[in-house]
Coordinates of C-alpha atoms in Angstrom, one line a residue:
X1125 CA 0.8 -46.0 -75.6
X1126 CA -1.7 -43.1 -75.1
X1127 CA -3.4 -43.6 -72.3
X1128 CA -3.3 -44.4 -68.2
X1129 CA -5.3 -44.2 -65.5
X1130 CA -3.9 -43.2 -61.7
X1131 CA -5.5 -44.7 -59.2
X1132 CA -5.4 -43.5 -55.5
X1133 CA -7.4 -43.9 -52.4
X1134 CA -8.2 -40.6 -51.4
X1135 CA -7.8 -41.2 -47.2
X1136 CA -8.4 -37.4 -46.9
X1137 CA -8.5 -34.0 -48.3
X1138 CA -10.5 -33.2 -51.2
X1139 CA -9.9 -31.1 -54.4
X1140 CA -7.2 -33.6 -55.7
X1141 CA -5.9 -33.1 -59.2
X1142 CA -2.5 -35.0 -60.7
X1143 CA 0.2 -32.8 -62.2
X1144 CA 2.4 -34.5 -65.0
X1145 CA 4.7 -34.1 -67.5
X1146 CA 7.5 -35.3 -69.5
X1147 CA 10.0 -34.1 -67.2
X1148 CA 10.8 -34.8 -63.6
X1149 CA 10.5 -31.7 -61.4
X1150 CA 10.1 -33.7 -58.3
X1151 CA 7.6 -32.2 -55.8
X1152 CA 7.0 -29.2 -57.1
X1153 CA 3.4 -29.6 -58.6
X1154 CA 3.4 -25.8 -60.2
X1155 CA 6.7 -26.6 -62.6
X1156 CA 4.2 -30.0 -64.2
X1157 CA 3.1 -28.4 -67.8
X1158 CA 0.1 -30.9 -67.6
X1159 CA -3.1 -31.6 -65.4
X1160 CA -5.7 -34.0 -64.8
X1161 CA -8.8 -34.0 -62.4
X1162 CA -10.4 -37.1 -61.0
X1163 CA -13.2 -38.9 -63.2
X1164 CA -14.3 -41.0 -60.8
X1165 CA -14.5 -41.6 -57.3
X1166 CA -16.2 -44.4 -55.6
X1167 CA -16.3 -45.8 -52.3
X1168 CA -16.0 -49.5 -52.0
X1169 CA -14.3 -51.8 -50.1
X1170 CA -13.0 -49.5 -47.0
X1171 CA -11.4 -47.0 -49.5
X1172 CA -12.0 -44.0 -51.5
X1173 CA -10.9 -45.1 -54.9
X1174 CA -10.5 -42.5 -57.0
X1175 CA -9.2 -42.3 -60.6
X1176 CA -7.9 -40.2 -63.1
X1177 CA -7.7 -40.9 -66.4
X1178 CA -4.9 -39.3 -69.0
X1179 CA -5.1 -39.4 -72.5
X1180 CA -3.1 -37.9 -75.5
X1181 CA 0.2 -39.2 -74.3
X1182 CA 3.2 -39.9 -76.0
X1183 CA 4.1 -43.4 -76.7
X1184 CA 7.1 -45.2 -75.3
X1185 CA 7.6 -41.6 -73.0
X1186 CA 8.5 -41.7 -69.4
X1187 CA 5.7 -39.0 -67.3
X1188 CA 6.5 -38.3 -64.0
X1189 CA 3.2 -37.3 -62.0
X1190 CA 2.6 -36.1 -58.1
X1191 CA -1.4 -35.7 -57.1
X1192 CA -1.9 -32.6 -55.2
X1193 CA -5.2 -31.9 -52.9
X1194 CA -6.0 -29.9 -49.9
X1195 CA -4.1 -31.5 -47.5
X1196 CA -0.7 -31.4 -49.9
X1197 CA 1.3 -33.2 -52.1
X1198 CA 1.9 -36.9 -52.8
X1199 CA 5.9 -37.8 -53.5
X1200 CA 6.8 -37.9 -57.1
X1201 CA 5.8 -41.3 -59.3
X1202 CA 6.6 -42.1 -62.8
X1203 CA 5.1 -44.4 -65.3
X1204 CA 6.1 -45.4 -69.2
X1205 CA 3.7 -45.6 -72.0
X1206 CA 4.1 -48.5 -74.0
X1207 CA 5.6 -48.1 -77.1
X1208 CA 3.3 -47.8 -80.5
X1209 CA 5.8 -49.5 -82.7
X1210 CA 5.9 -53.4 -84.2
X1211 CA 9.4 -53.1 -83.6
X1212 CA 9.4 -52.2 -79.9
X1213 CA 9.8 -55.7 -77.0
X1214 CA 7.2 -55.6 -74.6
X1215 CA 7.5 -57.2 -71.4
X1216 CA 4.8 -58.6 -69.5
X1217 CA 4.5 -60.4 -65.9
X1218 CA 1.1 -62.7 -66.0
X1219 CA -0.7 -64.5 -63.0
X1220 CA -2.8 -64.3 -60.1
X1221 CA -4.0 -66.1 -57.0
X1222 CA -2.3 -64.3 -54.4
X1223 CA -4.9 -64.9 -51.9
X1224 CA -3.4 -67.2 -49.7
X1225 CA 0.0 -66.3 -48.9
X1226 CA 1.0 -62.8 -48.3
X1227 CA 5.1 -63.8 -48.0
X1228 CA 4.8 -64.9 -51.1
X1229 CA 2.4 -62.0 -52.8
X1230 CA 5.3 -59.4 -50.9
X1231 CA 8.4 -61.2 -53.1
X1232 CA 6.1 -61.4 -56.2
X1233 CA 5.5 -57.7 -55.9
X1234 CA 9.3 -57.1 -55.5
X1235 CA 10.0 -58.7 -58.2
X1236 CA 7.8 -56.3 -60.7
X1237 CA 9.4 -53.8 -58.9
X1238 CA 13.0 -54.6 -59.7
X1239 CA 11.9 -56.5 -63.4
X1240 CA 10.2 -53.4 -64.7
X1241 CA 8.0 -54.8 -66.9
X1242 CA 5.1 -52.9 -69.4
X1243 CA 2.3 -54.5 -67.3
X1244 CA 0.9 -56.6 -65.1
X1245 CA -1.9 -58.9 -66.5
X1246 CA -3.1 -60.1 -63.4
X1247 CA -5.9 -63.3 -63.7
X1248 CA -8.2 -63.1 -60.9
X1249 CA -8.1 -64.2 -57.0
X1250 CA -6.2 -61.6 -54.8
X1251 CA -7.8 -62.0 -51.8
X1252 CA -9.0 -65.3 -50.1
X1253 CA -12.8 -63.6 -49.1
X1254 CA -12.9 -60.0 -50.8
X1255 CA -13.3 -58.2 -47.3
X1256 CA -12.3 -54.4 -46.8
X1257 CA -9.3 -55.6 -44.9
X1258 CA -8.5 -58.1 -47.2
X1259 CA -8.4 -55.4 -49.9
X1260 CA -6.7 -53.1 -47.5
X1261 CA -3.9 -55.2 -47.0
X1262 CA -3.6 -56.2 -51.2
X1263 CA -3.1 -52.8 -51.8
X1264 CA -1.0 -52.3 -49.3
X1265 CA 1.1 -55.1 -50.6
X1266 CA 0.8 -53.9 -54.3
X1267 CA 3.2 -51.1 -53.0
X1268 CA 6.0 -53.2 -53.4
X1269 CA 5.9 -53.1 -56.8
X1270 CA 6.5 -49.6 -56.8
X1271 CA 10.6 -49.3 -58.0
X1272 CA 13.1 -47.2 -55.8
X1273 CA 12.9 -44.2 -58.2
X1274 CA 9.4 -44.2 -57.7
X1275 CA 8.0 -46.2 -61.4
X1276 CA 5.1 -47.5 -61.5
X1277 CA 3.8 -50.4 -63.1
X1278 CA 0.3 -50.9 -64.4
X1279 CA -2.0 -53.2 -63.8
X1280 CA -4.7 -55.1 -66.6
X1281 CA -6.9 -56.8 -63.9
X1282 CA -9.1 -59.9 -64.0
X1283 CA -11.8 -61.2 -62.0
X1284 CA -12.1 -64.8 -60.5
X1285 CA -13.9 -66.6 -58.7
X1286 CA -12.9 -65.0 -55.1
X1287 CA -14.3 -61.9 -56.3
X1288 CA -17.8 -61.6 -55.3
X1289 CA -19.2 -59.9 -58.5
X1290 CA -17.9 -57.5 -61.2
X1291 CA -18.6 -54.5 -59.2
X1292 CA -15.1 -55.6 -56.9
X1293 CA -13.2 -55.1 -60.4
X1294 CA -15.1 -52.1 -61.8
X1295 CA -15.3 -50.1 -58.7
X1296 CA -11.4 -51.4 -57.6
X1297 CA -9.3 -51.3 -61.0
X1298 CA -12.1 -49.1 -63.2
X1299 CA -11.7 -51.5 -66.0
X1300 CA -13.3 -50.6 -69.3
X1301 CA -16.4 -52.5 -69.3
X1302 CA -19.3 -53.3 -66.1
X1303 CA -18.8 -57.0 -67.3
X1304 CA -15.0 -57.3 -66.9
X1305 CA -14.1 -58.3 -70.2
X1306 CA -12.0 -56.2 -72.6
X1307 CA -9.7 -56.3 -75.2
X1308 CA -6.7 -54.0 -75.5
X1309 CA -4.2 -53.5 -78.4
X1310 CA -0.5 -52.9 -78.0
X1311 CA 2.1 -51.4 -79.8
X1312 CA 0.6 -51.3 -83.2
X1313 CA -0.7 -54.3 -84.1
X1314 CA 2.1 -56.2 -82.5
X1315 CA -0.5 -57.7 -79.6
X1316 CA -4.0 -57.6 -78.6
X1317 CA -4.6 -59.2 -75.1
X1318 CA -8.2 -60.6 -74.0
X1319 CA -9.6 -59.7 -70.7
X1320 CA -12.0 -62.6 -70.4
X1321 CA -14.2 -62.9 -67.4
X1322 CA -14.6 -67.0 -66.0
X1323 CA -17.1 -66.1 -64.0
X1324 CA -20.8 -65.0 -65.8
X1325 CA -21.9 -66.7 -68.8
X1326 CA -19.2 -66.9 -71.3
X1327 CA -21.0 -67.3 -74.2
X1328 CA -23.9 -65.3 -75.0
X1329 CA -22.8 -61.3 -75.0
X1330 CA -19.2 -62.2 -73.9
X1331 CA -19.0 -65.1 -76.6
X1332 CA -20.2 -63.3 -79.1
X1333 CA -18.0 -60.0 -78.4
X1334 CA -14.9 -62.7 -78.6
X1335 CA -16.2 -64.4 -81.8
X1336 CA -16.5 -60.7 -83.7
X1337 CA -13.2 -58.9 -82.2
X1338 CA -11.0 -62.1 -82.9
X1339 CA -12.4 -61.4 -86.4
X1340 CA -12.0 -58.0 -86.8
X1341 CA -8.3 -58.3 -85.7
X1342 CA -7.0 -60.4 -87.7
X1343 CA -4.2 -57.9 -88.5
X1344 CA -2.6 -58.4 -84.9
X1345 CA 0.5 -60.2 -84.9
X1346 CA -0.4 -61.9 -81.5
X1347 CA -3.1 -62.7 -79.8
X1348 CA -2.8 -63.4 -76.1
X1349 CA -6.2 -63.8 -73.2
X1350 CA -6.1 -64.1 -69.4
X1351 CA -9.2 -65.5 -67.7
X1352 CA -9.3 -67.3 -64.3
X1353 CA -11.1 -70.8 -64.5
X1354 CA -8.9 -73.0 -66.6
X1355 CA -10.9 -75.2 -69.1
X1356 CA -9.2 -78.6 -68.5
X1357 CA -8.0 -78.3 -64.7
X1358 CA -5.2 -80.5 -63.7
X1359 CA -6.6 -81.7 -60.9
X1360 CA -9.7 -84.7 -60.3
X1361 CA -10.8 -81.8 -57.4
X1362 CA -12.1 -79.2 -60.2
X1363 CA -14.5 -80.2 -63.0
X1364 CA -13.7 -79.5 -66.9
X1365 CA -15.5 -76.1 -68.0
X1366 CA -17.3 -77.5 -71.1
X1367 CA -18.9 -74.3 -71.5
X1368 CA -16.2 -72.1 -71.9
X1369 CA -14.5 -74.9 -74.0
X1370 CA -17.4 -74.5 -76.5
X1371 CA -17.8 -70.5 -76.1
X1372 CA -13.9 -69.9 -76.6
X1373 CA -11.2 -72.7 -77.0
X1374 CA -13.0 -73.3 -80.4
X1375 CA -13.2 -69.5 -81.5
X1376 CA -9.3 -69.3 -80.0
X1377 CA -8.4 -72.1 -82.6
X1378 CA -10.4 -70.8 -85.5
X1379 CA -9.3 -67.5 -85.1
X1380 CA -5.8 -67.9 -84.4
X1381 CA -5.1 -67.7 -80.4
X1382 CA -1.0 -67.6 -79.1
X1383 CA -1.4 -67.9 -75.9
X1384 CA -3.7 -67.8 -73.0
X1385 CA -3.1 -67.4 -69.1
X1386 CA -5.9 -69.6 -67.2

């Protein structure tokens, strides 16, 4: 509702900074009332991800947002903020795995485009062997979920077990915490989602963090995770994950769990 990082890979040029506002003035970076330099910049995987973070938005507002540099200017985006308000829908798309067939990971990502949902909550395994090309080609493909007027959706992303460590998350998504697991509450109370991450221990500091927030937010309406291993696969191929059975199916009960995407 008040917040949003841009993300970019900065192929060239230097000195970028994104110009946004309330109000679409196209192209023309100078007529954007608001301005926002890069927090971070990292280079990992082939690319030089760079982000910027806004804060002290308006909720349920579109901004429309260009990034200017040296070299020029990008072509005009827009994004919504969620809305801050119980009485507000929220729309959510909610998987993963798109490693393995890019056809299908091309239609997926058209269908955000034209669904124009809050978020993506995204569980882990985009790319078969995490190489720069891999990633390259993801990205790429994430385009397409871009809508014709230029709106773009975000993205809450979760690490699985095709991602070789936390760093591929932190460095490619600059999620909130060097672990990978978060919690983020929407639209006053009316959901908190649970970023959980399948693969480090999940009990310990990441069991206990679930244990204590579920507690502490008890006020939320719903409660809904995404983590990547499922705890009782459907298939004789893939052992049951006892552990994270123990370190959160039980705390989900107790505390009062809606729904979980495994």
């Amino acid at each position: 509702a008040t917040t949003m990082t841009v993300a970019w890979n900065q192929v060239s040029g230097n000195n970028a900074i994104v110009y946004y506002g309330t109000s679409d003035f196209g192209t023309d970076w100078t007529q954007y009332p608001l301005q926002k330099s890069v927090d971070r910049a990292v280079t990992y995987r082939g690319m030089q991800n760079t982000f910027a973070r806004l804060s002290g938005l308006q909720a349920n507002t579109a901004y429309y947002f260009v990034i200017k540099d040296s070299e020029g200017t990008s072509q005009r985006f827009w994004f919504k903020t969620a809305p801050n308000s119980q009485d507000e829908r929220l729309s959510i798309i909610a998987g993963g795995d798109s490693r393995n067939n890019r056809d299908a990971r091309q239609n997926a990502n058209l269908l955000v485009s034209k669904l124009r949902p809050h978020l993506v909550a995204f569980g882990g395994d985009y790319t078969s062997s995490d190489t720069d090309s891999q990633w390259s080609d993801w990205f790429d493909d994430w385009q397409l979920t871009i809508a014709s007027d230029g709106k773009m959706t975000p993205i809450i992303a979760t690490r699985g077990n095709h991602e070789s460590n936390n760093t591929v998350i932190v460095n490619l998504f600059d999620v909130p915490h060097p672990e990978a697991y978060f919690g983020l509450t929407f639209a006053d109370g009316l959901l908190r989602t649970y970023t959980l991450n399948s693969e480090i221990v999940v009990s310990g500091s990441q069991g206990d963090w679930l244990v204590s927030d579920m507690a502490a937010h008890g006020h939320v309406v719903w409660k809904m995770a995404q983590y990547h291993r499922p705890i009782r696969p459907h298939t004789s191929g893939k052992s049951n994950q006892n552990d994270q059975y123990l370190a959160w199916a039980l705390p989900f009960y107790e505390y009062g769990m809606n729904l979980i995407v495994e």
